[in-house]
Tab-separated table of C-alpha atoms and ligand atoms in Angstrom:
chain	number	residue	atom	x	y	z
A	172	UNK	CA	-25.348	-59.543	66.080
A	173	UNK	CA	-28.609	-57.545	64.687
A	174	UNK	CA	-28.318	-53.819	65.185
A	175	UNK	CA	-29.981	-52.533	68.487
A	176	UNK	CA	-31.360	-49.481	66.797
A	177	UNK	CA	-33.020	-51.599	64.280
A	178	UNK	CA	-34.518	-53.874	66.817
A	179	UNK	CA	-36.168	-51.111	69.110
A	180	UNK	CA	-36.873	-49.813	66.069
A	181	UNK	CA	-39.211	-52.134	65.008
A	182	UNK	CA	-40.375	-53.321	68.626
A	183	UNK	CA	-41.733	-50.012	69.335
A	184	UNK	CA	-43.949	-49.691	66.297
A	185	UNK	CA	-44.785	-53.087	66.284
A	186	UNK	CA	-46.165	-52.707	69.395
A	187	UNK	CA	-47.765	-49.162	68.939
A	188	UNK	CA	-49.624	-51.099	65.677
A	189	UNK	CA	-50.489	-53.508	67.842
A	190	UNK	CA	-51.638	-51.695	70.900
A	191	UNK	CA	-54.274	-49.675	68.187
A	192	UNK	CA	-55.618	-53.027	66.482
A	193	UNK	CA	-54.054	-51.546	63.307
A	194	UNK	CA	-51.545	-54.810	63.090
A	195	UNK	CA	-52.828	-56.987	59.761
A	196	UNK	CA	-53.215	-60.655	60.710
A	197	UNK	CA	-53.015	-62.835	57.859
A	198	UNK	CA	-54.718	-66.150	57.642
A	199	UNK	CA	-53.052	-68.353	55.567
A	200	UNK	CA	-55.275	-70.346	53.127
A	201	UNK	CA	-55.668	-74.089	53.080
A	202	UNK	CA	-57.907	-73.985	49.466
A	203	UNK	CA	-57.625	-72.664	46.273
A	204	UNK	CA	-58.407	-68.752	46.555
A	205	UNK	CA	-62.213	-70.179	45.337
A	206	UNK	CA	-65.767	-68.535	45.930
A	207	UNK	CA	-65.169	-70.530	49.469
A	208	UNK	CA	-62.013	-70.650	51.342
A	209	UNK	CA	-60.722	-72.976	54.309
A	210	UNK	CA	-59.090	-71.290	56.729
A	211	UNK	CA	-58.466	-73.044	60.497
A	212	UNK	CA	-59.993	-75.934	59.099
A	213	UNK	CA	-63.810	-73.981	58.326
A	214	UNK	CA	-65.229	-72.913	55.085
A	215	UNK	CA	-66.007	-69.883	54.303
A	216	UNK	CA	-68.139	-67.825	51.846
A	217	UNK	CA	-65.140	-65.747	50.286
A	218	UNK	CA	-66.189	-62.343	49.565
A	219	UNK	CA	-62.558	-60.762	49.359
A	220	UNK	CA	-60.209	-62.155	46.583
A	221	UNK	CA	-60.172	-59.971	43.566
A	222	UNK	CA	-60.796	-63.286	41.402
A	223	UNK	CA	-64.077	-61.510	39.444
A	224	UNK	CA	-64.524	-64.177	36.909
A	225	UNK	CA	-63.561	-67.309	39.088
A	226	UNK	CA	-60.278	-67.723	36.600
A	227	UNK	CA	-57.752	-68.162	39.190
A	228	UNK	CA	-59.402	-71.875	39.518
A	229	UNK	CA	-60.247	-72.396	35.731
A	230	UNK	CA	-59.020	-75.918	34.561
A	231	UNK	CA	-58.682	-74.129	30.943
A	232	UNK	CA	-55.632	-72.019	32.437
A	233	UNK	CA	-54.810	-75.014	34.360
A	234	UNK	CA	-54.209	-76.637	31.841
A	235	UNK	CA	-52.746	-73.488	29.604
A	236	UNK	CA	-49.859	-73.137	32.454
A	237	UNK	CA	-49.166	-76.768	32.770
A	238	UNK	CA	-48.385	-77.641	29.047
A	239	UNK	CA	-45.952	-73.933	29.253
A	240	UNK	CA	-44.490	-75.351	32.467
A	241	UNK	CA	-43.994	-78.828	30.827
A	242	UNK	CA	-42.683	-76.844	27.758
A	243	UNK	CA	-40.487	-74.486	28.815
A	244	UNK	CA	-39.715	-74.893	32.761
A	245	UNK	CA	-40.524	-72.621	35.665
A	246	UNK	CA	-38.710	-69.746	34.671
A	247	UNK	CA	-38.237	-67.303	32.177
A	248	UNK	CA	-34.086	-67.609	33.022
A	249	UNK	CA	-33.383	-63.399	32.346
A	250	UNK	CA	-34.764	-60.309	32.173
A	251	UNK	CA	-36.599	-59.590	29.173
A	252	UNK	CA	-33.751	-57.685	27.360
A	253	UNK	CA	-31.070	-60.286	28.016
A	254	UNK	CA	-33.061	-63.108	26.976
A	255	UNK	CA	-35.923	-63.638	29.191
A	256	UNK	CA	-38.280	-62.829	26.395
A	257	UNK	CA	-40.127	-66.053	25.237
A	258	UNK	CA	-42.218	-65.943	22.311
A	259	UNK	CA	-44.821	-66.588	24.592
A	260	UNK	CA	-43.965	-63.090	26.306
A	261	UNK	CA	-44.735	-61.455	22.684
A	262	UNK	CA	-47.476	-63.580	21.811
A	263	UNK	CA	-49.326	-62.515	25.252
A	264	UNK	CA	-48.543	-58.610	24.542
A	265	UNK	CA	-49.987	-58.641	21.387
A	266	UNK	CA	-53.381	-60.343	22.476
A	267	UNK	CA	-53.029	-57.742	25.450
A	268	UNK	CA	-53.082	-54.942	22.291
A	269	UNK	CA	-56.057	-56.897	20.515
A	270	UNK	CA	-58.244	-57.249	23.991
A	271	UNK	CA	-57.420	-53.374	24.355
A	272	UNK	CA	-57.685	-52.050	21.116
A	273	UNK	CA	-54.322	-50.767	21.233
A	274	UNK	CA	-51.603	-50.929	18.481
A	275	UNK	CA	-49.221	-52.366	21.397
A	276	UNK	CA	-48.624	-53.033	24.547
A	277	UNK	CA	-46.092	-54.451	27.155
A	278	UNK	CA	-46.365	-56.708	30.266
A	279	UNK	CA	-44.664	-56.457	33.663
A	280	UNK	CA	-44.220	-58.967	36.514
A	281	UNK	CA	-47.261	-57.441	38.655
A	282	UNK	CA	-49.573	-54.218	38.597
A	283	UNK	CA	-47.717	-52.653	41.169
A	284	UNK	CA	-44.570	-52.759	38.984
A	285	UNK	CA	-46.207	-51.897	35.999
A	286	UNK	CA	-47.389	-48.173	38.221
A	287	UNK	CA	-43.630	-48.036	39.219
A	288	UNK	CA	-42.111	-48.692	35.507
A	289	UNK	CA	-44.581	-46.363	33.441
A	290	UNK	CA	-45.204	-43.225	34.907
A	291	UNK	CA	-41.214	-42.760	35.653
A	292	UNK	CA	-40.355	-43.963	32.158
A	293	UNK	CA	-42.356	-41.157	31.163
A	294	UNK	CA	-42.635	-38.506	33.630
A	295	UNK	CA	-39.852	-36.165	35.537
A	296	UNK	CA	-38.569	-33.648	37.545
A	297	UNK	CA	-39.525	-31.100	34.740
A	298	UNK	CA	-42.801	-32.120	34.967
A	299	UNK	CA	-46.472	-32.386	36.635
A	300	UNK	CA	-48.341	-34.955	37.567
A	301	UNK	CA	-52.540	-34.348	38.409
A	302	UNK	CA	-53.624	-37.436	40.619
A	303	UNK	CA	-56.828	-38.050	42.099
A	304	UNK	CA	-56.179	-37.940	45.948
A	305	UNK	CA	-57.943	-41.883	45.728
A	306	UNK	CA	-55.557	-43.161	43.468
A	307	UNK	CA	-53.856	-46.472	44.514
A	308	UNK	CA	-50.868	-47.003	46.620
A	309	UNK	CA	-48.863	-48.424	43.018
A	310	UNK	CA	-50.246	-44.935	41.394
A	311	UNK	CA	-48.465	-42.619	44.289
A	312	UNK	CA	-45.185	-44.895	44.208
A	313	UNK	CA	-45.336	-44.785	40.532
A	314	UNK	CA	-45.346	-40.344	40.704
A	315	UNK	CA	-43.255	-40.256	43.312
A	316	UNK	CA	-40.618	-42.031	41.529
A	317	UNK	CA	-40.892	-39.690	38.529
A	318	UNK	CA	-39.460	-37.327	40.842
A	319	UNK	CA	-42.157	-34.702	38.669
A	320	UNK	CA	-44.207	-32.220	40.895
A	321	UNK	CA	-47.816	-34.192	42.388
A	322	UNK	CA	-50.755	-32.091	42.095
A	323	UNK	CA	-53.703	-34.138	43.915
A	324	UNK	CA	-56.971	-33.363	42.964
A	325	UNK	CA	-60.263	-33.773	45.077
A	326	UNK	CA	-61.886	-37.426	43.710
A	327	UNK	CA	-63.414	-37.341	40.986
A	328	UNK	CA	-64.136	-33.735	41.390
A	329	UNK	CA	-64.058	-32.180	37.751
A	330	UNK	CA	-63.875	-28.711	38.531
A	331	UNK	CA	-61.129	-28.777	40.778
A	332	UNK	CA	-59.046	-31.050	38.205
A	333	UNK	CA	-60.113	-28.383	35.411
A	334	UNK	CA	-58.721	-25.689	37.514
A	335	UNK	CA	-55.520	-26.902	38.915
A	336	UNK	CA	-54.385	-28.057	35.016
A	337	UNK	CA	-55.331	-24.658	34.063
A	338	UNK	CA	-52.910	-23.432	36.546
A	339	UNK	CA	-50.166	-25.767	35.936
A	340	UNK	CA	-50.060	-25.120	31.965
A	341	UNK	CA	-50.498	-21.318	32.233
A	342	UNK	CA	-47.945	-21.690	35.227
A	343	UNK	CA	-45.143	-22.193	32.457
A	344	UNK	CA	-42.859	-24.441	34.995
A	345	UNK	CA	-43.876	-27.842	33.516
A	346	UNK	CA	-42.431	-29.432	30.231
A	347	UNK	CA	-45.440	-32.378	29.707
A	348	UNK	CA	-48.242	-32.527	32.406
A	349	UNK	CA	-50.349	-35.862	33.408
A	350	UNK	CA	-53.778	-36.554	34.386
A	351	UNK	CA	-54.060	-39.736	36.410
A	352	UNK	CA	-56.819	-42.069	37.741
A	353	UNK	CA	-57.462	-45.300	38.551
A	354	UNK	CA	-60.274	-46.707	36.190
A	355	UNK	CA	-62.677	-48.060	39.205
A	356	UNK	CA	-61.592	-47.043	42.469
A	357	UNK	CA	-61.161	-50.013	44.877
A	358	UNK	CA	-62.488	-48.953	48.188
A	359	UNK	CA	-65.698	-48.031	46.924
A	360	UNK	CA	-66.121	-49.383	43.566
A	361	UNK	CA	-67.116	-45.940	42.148
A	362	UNK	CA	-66.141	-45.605	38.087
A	363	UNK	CA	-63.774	-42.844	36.903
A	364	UNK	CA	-65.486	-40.065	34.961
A	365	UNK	CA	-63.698	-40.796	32.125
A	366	UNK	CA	-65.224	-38.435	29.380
A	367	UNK	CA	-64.483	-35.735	31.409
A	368	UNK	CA	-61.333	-36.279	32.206
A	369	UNK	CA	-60.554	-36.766	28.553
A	370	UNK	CA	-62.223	-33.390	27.327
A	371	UNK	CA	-59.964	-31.925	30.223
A	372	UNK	CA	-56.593	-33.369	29.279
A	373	UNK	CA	-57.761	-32.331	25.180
A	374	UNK	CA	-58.290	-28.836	26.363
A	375	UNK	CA	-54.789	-28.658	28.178
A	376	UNK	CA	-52.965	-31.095	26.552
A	377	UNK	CA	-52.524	-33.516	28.936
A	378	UNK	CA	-51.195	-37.368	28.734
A	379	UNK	CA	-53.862	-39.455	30.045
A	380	UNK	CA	-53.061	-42.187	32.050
A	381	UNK	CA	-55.834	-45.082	33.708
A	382	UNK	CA	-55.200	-47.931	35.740
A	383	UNK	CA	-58.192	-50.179	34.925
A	384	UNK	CA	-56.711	-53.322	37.463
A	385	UNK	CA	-60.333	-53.279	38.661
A	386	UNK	CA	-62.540	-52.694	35.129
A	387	UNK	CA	-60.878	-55.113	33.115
A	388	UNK	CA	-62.955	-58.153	33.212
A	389	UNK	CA	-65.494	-55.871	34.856
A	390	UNK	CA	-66.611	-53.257	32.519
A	391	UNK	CA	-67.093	-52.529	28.826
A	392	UNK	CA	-68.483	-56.332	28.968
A	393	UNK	CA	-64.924	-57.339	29.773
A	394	UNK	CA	-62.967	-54.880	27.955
A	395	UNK	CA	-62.578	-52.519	30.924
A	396	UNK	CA	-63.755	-49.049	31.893
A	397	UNK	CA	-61.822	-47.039	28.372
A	398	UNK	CA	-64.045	-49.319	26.126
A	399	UNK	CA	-66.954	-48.839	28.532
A	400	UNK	CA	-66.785	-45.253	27.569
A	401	UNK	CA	-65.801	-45.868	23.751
A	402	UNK	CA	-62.627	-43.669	24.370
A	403	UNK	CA	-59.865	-46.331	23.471
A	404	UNK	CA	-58.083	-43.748	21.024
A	405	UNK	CA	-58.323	-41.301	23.619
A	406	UNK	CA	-55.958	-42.628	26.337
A	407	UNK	CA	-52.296	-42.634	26.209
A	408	UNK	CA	-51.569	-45.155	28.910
A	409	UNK	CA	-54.398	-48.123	29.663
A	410	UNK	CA	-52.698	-50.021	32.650
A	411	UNK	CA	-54.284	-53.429	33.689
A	412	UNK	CA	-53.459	-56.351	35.864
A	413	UNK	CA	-53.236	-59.851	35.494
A	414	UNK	CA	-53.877	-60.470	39.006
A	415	UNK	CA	-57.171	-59.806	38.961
A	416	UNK	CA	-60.125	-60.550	36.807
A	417	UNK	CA	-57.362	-62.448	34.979
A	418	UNK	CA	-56.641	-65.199	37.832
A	419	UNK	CA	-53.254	-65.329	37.266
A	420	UNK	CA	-50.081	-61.938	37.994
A	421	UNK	CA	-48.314	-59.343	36.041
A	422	UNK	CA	-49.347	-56.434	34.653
A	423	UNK	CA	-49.020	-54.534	31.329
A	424	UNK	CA	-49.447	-50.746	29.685
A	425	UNK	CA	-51.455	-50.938	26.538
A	426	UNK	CA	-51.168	-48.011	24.188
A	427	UNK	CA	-49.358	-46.946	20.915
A	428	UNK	CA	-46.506	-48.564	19.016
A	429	UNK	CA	-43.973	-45.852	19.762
A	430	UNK	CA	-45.038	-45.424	23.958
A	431	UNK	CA	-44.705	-49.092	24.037
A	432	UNK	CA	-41.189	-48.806	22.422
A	433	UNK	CA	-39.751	-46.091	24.691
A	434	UNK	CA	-41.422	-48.190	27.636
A	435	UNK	CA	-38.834	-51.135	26.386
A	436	UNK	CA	-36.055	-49.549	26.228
A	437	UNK	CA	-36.960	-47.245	29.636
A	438	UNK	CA	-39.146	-48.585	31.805
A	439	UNK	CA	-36.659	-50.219	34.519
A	440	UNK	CA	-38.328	-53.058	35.874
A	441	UNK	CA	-38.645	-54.232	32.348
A	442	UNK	CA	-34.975	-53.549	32.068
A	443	UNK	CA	-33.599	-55.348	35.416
A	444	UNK	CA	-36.243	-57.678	36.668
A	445	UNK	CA	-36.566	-61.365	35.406
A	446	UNK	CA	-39.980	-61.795	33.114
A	447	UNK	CA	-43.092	-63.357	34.395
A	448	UNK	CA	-42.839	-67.305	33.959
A	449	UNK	CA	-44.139	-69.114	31.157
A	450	UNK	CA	-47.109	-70.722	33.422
A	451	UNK	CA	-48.044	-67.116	34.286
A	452	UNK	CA	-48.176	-66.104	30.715
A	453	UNK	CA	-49.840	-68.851	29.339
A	454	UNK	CA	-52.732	-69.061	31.631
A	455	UNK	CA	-53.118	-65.152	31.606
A	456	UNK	CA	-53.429	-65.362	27.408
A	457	UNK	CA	-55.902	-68.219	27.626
A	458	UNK	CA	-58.016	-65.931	30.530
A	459	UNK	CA	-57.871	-63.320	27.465
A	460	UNK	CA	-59.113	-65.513	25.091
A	461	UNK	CA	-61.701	-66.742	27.294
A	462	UNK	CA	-62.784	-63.297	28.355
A	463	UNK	CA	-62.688	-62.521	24.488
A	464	UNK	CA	-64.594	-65.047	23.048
A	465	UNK	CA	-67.415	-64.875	25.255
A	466	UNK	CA	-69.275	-62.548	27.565
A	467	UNK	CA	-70.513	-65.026	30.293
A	468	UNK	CA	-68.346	-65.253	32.773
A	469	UNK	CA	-68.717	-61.159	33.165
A	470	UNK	CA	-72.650	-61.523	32.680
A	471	UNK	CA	-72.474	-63.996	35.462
A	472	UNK	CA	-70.473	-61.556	37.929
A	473	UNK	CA	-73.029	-58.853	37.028
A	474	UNK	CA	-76.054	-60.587	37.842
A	475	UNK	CA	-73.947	-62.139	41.269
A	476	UNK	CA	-73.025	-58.895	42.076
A	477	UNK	CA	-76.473	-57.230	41.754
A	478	UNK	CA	-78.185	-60.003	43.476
A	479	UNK	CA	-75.699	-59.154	46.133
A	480	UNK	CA	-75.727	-55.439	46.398
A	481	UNK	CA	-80.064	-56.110	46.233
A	482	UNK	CA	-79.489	-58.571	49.100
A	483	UNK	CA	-77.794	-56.040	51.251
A	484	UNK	CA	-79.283	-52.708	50.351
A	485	UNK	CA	-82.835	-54.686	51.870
A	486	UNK	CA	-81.324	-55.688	54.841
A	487	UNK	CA	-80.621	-51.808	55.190
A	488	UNK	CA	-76.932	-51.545	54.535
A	489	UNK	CA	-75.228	-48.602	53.384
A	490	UNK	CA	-73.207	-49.744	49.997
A	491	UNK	CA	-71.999	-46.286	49.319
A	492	UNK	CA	-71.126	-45.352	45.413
A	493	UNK	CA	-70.454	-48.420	44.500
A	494	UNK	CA	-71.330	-48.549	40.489
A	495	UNK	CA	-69.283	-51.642	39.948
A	496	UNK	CA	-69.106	-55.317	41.975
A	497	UNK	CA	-67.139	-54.227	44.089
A	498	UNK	CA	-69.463	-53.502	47.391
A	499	UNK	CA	-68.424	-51.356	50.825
A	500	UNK	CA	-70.641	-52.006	53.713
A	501	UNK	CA	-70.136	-49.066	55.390
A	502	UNK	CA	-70.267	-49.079	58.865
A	503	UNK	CA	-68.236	-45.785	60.012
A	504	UNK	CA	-66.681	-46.394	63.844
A	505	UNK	CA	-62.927	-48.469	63.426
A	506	UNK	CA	-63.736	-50.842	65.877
A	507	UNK	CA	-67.137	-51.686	64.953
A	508	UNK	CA	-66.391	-52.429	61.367
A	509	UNK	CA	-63.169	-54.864	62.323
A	510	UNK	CA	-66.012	-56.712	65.139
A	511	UNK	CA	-68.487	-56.722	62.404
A	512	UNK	CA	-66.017	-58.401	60.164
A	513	UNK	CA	-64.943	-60.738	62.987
A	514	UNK	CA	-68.268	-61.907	63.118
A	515	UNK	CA	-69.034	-62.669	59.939
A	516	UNK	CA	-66.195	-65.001	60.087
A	517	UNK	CA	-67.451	-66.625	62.600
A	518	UNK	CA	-70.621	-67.210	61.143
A	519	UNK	CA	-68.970	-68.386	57.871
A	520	UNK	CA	-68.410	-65.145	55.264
A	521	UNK	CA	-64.577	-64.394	54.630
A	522	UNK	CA	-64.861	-60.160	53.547
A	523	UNK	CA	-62.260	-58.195	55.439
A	524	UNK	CA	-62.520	-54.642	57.044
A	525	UNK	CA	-60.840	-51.434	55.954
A	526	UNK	CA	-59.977	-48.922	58.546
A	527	UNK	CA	-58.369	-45.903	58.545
A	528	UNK	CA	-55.790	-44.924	56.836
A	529	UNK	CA	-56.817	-46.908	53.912
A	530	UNK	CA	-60.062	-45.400	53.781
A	531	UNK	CA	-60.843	-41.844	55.659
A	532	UNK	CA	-61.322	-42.017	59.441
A	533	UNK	CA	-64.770	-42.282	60.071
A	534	UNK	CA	-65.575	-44.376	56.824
A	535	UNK	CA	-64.462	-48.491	58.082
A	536	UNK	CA	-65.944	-50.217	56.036
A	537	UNK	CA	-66.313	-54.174	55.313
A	538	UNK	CA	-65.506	-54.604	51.511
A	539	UNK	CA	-67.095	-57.387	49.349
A	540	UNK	CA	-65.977	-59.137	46.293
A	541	UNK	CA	-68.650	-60.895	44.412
A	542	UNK	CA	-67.581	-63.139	41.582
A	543	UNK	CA	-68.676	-65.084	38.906
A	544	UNK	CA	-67.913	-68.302	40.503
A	545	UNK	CA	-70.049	-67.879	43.598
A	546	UNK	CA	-73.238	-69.795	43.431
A	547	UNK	CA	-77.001	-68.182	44.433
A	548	UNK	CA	-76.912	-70.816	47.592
A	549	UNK	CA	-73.553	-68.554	48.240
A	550	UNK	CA	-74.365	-65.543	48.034
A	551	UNK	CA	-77.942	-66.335	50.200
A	552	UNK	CA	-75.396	-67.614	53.180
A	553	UNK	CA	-73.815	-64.613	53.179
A	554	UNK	CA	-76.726	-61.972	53.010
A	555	UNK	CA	-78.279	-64.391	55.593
A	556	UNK	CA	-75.044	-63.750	57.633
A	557	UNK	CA	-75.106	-60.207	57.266
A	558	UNK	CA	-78.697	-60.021	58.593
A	559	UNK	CA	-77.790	-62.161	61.707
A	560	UNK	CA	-74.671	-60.038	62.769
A	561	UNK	CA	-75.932	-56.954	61.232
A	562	UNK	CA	-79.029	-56.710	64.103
A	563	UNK	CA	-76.769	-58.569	66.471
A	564	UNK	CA	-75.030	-55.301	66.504
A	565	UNK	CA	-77.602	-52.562	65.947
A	566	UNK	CA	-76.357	-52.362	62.420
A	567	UNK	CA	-79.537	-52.975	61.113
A	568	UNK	CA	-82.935	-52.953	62.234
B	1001	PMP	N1	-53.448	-50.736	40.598
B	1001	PMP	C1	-54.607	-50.801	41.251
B	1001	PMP	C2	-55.630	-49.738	40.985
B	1001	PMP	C3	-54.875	-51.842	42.129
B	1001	PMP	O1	-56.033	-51.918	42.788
B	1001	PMP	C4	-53.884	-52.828	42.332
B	1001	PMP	C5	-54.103	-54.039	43.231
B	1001	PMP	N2	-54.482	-53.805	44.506
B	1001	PMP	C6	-52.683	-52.713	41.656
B	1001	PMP	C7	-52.491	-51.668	40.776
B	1001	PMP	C8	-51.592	-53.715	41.846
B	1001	PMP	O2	-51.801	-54.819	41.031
B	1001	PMP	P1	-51.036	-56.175	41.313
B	1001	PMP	O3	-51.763	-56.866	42.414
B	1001	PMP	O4	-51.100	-56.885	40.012
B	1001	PMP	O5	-49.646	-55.827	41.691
């Protein structure tokens, strides 16, 4: 017999969810997670997976992961400290330390975990942790399991960082103090200001920590948004994915020899989760090889992604910050932005909204996700699209 609390429990806010069209529907995909989709049988232009470079598809990896799979089964058996460590698991951490120009670095079974095994590895009650208020969900978790005391700071907003790490080191209270951001921020595609934050953290002695799951592959012609700014010795943590630009999952902290030790023998999802499986490490080294020996995959999201952006900002769309391929049509009103992304699918472009509370109230918005993949007879559907439904529904003139 289930428990009764449990089950009005979750009737009641199921239905509250429901009632304000806040309930995610997922549509299962009957394709590869490609520059189209099928879903219920149609194709769509997909302008939401987080695929940048197309690799998710790439026969190269393909084939990477099914000679490891043929090799050495599905799974890695352990955790990486019993003996789930294959020497493929090494092999992929040091390219991770050559693609970041890093003495070391460690990898994870996702980004999420990654967020949740290096901050509190680090970080505790002793101590303070500055976090732009935009910083991903993986970012909060990641503090808030540190138990140390969260100081937000206003995004990207310098000044107010500047002051409130001024105030926590002349406070006295904390032991170490953190400055965190993510690298590019996902809702709006906006880059981290990087230098500044750096000069900040050198003034008060503060560990810098960026997750760059949406500027690797992206920026610093692949190398991500630390080597966009040339600051690769200046960062104590770089966090990536492997989910992303990298096609495959996992995650990993680059850094120095001795972090990436005490990250070993601390981080806990290192220490009690089973490694990622040799397909999944395999295919994510070739994607860093790939993305190492040449520039043109990232070239080839660049000029998709402009040719996007172009396409929309003529129509008359509002594309916010966005400094980076990743491209918010703002539209404002909740209900207007999840109709306007209902009928886009109709019309044949998969790019999802994003309400409130993801994104302020006020600010839905209907994010897109060029990639390298997508062809110019793509990306013309979809602006086409957008102009139909866009005056359809006073969007546009
Ligand atoms: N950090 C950031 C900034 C992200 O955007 C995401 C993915 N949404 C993650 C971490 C989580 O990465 P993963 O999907 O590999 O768990």
């Amino acid at each position: 017999m289930s428990s009764k609390i449990l089950d009005s429990f979750l009737k009641e806010n199921l239905e509250d969810l429901k009632g304000r069209g806040l309930y995610n529907v997922i549509d299962p995909l009957e394709s590869p997670n490609g520059p189209t989709i099928t879903i219920g049988g149609r194709e769509l232009v997909n302008l939401s997976s987080n695929n940048y470079l197309g690799l998710a598809t790439d026969q190269r990896l393909k084939d990477a992961a099914t000679d490891a799979l043929n090799r050495f089964g599905v799974g890695a058996g352990a955790v990486r400290t019993i003996n789930g460590t294959l020497e493929l698991h090494v092999k992929l951490e040091e390219k991770l330390a050559e693609f970041k120009h890093t003495e070391a670095a460690i990898a994870y079974q996702s980004g999420f975990n990654c967020n949740m095994a290096a901050i509190s590895a680090v970080m505790d009650k002793n101590d303070a942790i500055l976090s732009d208020e935009l910083n991903h969900a993986s970012i909060i978790d990641g503090c808030r399991l540190s138990k140390a005391k969260i100081i937000r700071y206003n995004h990207s907003d310098m000044e107010d960082l500047r002051a409130k790490a001024k105030e926590a080191k002349e406070s006295g209270l904390y032991n170490k103090i953190m400055v965190i951001t993510d690298g590019v921020f996902s809702m709006d595609g906006d880059i981290a200001l990087l230098p500044e934050i750096v000069e900040i953290a050198e003034e008060f002695d503060l560990i810098t920590y960026v997750d760059d799951a949406h500027g690797s592959g992206v920026l610093g012609k692949g190398a991500g948004t630390v080597k966009h700014f040339g600051l690769s010795d200046k960062v104590d943590f770089q966090i990536g994915t492997l989910s992303k630009a990298i096609g495959v999952v996992g995650g990993y902290v680059a850094g120095k020899q001795d972090l990436i030790d005490w990250l070993k023998v601390r981080s806990r999802p290192f220490l009690f989760s089973t490694s990622l499986t040799p397909a999944d490490v395999a295919a994510s080294m070739r994607a860093i090889e790939i993305l190492m020996e040449s520039t043109e995959l990232n070239e080839r999201l660049w000029e998709n992604a402009n040719y996007l952006k172009k396409g929309l900002v003529e129509l008359g769309f509002d594309i916010g910050q966005s400094e980076t391929p990743i491209t918010p049509c703002i539209i404002g009103d909740e209900v207007k932005t999840q109709q306007f992304s209902k009928r886009l699918n109709d019309e044949g472009v998969y790019a999802k909204s994003i309400v409130f509370p993801t994104v302020p109230r006020g600010t839905g918005r209907v994010r897109n996700m060029p990639s390298a993949a997508h062809t110019k007879e793509m990306l013309d559907r979809a602006i086409a699209i957008y102009a139909k439904v866009g005056k359809e529904m006073g969007i546009i003139q």
